[in-house]
XYZ file of C-alpha atoms in Angstrom:
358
model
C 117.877 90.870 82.613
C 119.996 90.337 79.207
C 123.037 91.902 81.019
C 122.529 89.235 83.958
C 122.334 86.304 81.093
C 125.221 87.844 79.678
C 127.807 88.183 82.376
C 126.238 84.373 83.628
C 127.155 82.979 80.347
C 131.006 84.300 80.391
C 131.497 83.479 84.021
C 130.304 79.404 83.093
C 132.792 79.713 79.723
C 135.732 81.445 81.815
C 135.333 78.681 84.544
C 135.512 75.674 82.281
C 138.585 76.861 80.344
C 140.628 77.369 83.822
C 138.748 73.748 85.031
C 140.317 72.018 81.586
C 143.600 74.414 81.668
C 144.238 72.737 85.497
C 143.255 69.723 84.056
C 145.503 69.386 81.161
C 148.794 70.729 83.147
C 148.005 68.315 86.187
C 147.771 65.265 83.903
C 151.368 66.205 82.674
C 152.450 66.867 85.791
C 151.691 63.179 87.188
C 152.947 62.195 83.786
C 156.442 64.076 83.924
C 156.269 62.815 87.689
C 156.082 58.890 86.519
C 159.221 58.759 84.533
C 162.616 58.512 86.260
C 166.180 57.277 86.313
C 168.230 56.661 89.572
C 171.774 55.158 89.676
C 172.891 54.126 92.892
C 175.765 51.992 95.091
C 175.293 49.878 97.888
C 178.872 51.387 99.588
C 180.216 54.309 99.449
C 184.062 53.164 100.190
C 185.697 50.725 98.102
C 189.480 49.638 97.621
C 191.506 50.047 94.297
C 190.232 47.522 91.416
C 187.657 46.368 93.932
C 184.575 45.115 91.702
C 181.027 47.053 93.004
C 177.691 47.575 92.028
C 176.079 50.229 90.318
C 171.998 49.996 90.187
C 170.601 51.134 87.259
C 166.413 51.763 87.710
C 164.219 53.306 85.006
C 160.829 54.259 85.483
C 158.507 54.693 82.412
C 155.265 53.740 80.787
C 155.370 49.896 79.089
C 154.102 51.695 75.625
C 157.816 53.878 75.868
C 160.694 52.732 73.783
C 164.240 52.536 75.340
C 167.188 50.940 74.524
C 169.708 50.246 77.344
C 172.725 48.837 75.050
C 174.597 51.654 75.361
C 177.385 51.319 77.547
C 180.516 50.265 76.261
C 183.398 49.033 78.325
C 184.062 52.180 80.084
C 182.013 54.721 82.284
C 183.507 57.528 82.150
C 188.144 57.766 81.863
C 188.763 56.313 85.505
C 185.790 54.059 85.799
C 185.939 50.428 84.009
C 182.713 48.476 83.407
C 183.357 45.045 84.406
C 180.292 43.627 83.686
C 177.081 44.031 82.796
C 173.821 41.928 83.608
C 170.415 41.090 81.553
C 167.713 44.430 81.421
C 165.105 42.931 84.122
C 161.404 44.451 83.040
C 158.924 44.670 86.164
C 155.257 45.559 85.780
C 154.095 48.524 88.293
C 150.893 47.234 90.367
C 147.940 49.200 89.708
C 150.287 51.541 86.961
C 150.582 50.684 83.070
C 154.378 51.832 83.929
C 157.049 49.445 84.198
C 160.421 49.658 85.945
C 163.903 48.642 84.148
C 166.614 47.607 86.482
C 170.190 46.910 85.302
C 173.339 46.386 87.320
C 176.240 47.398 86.147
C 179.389 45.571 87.893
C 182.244 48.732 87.555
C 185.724 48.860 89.086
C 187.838 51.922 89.921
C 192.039 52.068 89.758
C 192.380 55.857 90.595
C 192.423 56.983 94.222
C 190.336 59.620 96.448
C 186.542 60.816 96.094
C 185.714 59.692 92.599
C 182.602 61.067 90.765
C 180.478 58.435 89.355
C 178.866 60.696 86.174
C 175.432 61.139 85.064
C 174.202 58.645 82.747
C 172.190 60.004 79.513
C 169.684 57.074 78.584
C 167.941 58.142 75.464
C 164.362 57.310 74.422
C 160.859 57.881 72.669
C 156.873 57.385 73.420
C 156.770 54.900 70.844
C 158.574 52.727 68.219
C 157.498 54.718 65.400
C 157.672 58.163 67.072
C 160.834 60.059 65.569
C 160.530 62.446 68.695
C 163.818 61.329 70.891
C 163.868 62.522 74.867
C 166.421 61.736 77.635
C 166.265 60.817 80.845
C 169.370 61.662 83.212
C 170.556 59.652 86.124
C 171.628 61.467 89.150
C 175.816 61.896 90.164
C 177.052 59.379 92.921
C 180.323 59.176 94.606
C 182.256 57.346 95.977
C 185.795 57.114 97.759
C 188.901 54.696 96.863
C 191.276 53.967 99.207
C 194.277 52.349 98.487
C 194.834 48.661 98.790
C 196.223 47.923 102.247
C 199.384 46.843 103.674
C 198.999 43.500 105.364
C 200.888 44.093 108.674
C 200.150 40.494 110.302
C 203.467 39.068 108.851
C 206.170 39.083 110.563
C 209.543 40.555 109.134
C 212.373 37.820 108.252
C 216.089 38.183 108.801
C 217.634 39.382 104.984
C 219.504 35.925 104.054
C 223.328 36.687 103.001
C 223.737 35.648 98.956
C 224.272 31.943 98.498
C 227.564 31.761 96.426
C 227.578 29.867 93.058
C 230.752 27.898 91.771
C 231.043 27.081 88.063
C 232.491 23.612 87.514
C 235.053 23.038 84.526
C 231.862 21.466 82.503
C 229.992 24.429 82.994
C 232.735 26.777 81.615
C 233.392 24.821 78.844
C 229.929 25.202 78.204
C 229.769 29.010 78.340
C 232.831 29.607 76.437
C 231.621 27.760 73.234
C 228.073 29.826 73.602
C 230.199 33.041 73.861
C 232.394 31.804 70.483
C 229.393 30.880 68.789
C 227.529 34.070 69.364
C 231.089 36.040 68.015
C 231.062 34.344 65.084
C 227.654 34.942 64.370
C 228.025 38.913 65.156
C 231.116 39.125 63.041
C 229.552 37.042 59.857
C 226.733 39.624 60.119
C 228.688 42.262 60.139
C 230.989 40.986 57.240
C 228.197 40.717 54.549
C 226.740 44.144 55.675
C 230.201 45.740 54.515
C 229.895 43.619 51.194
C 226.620 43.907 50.640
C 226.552 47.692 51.465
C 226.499 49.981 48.148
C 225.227 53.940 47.941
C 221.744 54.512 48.015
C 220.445 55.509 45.141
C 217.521 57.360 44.309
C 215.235 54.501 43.215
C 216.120 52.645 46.465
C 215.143 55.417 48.616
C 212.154 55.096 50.347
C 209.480 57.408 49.259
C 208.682 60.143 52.310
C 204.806 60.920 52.216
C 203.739 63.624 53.586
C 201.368 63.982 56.352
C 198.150 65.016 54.992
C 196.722 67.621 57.431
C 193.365 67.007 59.216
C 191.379 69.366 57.785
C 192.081 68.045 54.267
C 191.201 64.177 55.277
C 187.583 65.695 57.124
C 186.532 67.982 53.534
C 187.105 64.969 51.628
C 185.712 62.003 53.409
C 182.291 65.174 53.973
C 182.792 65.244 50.641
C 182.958 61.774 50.021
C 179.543 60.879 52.704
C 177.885 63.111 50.873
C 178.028 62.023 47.326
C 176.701 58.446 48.848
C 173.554 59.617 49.736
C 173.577 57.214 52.697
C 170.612 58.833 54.639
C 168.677 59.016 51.513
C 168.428 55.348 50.923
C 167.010 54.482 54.876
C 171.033 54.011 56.189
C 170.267 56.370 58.676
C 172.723 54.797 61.172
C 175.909 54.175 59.182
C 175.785 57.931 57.913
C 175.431 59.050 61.644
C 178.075 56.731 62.406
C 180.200 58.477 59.566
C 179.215 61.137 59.990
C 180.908 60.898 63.934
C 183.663 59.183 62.863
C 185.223 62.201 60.516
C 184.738 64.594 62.965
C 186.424 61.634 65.848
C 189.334 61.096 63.410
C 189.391 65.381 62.875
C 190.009 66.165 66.689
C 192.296 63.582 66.932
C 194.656 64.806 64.045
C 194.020 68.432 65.028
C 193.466 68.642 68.746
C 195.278 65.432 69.416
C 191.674 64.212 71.166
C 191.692 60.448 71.229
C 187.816 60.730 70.188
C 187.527 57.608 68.955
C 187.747 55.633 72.471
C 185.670 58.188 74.242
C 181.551 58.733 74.772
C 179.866 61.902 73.648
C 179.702 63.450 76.970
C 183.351 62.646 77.055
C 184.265 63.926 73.746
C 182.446 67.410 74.968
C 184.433 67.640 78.202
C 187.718 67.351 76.216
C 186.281 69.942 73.190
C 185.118 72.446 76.055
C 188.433 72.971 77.064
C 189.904 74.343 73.520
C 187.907 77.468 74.533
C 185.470 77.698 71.386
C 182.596 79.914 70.724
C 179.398 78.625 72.031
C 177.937 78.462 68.823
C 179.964 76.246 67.227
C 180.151 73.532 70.448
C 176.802 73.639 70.101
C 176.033 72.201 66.488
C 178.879 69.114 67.354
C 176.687 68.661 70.993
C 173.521 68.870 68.984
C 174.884 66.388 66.300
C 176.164 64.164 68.386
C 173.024 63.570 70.357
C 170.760 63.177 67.234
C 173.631 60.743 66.193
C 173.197 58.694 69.797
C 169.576 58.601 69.284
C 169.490 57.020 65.610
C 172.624 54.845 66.862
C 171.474 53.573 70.259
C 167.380 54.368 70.387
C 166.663 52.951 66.612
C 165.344 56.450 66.050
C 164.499 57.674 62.293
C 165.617 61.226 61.655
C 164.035 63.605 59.531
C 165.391 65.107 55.837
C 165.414 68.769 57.493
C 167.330 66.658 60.529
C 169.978 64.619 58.281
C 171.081 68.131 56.263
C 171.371 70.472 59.121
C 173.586 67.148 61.005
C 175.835 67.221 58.295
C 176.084 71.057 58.397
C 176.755 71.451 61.975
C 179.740 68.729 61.295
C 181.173 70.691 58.789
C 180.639 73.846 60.230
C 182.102 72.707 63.307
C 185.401 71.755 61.420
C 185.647 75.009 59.891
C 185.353 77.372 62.534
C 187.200 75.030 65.284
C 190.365 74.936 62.574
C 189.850 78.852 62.006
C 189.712 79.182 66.123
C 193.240 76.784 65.942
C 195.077 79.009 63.298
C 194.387 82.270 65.390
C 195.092 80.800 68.664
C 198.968 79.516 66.828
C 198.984 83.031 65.756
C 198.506 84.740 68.987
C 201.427 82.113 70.103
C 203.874 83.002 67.971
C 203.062 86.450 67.930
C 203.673 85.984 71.668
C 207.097 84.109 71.316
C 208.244 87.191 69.093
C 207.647 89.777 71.645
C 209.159 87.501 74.437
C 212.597 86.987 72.851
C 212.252 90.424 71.998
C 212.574 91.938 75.534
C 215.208 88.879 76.090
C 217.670 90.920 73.743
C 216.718 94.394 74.932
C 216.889 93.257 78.967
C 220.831 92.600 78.514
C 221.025 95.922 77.111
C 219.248 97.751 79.903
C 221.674 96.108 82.316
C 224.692 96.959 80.687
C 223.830 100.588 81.011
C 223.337 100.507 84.761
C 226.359 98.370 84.975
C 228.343 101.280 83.266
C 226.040 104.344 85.054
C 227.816 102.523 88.300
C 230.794 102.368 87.509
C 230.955 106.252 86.135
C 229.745 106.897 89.591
């Protein structure tokens, strides 16, 4: 009879931990399954610099923060954002959730199927919550054709060139215009010859030399560091610092206009210098935490602000150690190739004379 209590009473316990486990992941299911972002176009065919719509819609709960002002004046390289209209807030019936709408008026001047990308919107459950998610919009395209050729006019006859005659006025006129003009080039040139004298070396202009990239990026980490910026609550002008070295870095080093592209951008261009996963990782990382604090009003934590700064600077290092090697390998390369230029003349001077001996 005590066995039969027994077993009963871990059957009941078993069954309401898998009733509450259910539970629990089915009420973050229908959470997860509330919370959305859709781009979309009315057309999918527009002409070159023809203004259309792109619908922005946001699904989340009215207690969520999210900030929406962060689109510059570009999309993406080939898309232009023309104009941009208010953030409309909607209630859901019978939902505490609210929907976010935003139309974004965008214009197009390259040709062919063009990818409208995905659009990272960052946010957080609350005001005061430091935990930052994203929502992702879906890819759209859409096709540009070229701006046609009206054909309803009709062609006209070329007319022959209407022959001008210059009166006596009219060439008095010019020839005092040319005289003046002479005697202003020669009086120029006159007091150049007197005024000319040998440079000497206190008239010289001083030649500074460039300062290489990596030198500028130690010393303005350097500098960002000693202000204690994040220390004092100025969370967003060290992230936007902190950006801005490593923006002016790739665009000394890697000639990467950063500074007039978006983070997503910015990682296209660095994925294609070929570095280790690693480091492309601690500038992706850093550069979301800095979009966050920048665009969702988020506060970062200590443990957050050091290991930003150290991704930056590790980033820096190992991309400029990746750039040395990679010269290396170059010129190590153009060695060997004007190498075998010099010996391949040799080589066919020797058959030359092997066929003539025979």
């Amino acid at each position: 009879m005590k066995s039969l209590n027994a077993k009963h009473i871990i059957f009941k316990s078993l069954t309401t931990t898998l009733c509450c486990l259910m539970l629990s992941l089915g009420t973050q299911y229908l959470e997860a399954q509330d919370i959305y972002a859709v781009g979309k176009i009315k057309t999918d065919t527009v002409h070159v610099g023809q203004p259309f719509d792109y619908e922005l819609n946001i699904r989340v709960p009215s207690s969520y923060n999210i900030d929406l002002n962060i689109f510059n004046d570009t999309l993406s390289k080939n898309i232009d954002i023309i104009e941009k209209s208010e953030v409309v807030k909607t209630p859901f019936k019978d939902s505490d959730d609210m929907l976010l709408s935003q139309t974004l008026k965008l214009s197009v001047f390259d040709t062919g199927n063009v990818v409208i990308p995905k659009v990272s919107i960052p946010y957080s459950k609350s005001e005061r919550d430091s935990i930052l998610l994203s929502l992702s919009t879906n890819f759209t395209e859409i096709y540009v054709a070229p701006t046609p050729i009206d054909t309803t006019q009709t062609f006209r006859a070329i007319k022959t060139p209407i022959k001008q005659y210059f009166s006596l006025e009219e060439g008095i006129q010019y020839t005092g215009i040319i005289i003046v003009i002479a005697a202003v080039v020669f009086g120029i040139i006159f007091l150049i010859k007197k005024i000319r004298r040998k440079p000497t070396e206190e008239n010289k202009e001083d030649i500074k030399p460039t300062i290489p990239a990596i030198i500028t990026a130690r010393e303005k980490l350097q500098t960002l560091k000693l202000n204690n910026l994040w220390q004092q609550g100025k969370f967003k002008e060290y992230y936007t610092e902190l950006t801005d070295i490593v923006r002016e870095y790739l665009k000394g080093q890697f000639s990467i206009n950063a500074a007039e592209m978006t983070s997503e951008e910015i990682l296209q261009e660095v994925g294609t210098l070929k570095l280790e996963e690693r480091t492309f990782d601690k500038l992706r990382n850093t550069l979301h935490t800095s979009d966050f604090v920048k665009f969702a009003k988020a506060i970062p934590t200590n443990d957050e602000n050091e290991i930003s700064f150290n991704n930056i600077k590790d980033f820096i290092e190992d991309s400029y150690s990746h750039y040395q090697e990679v010269e290396k390998q170059k010129a190590e390369q153009e060695k060997l190739d004007k190498l075998i230029k010099k010996e391949q003349p040799t080589e066919d001077t020797e058959n030359q004379k092997t066929e003539d001996t025979i």
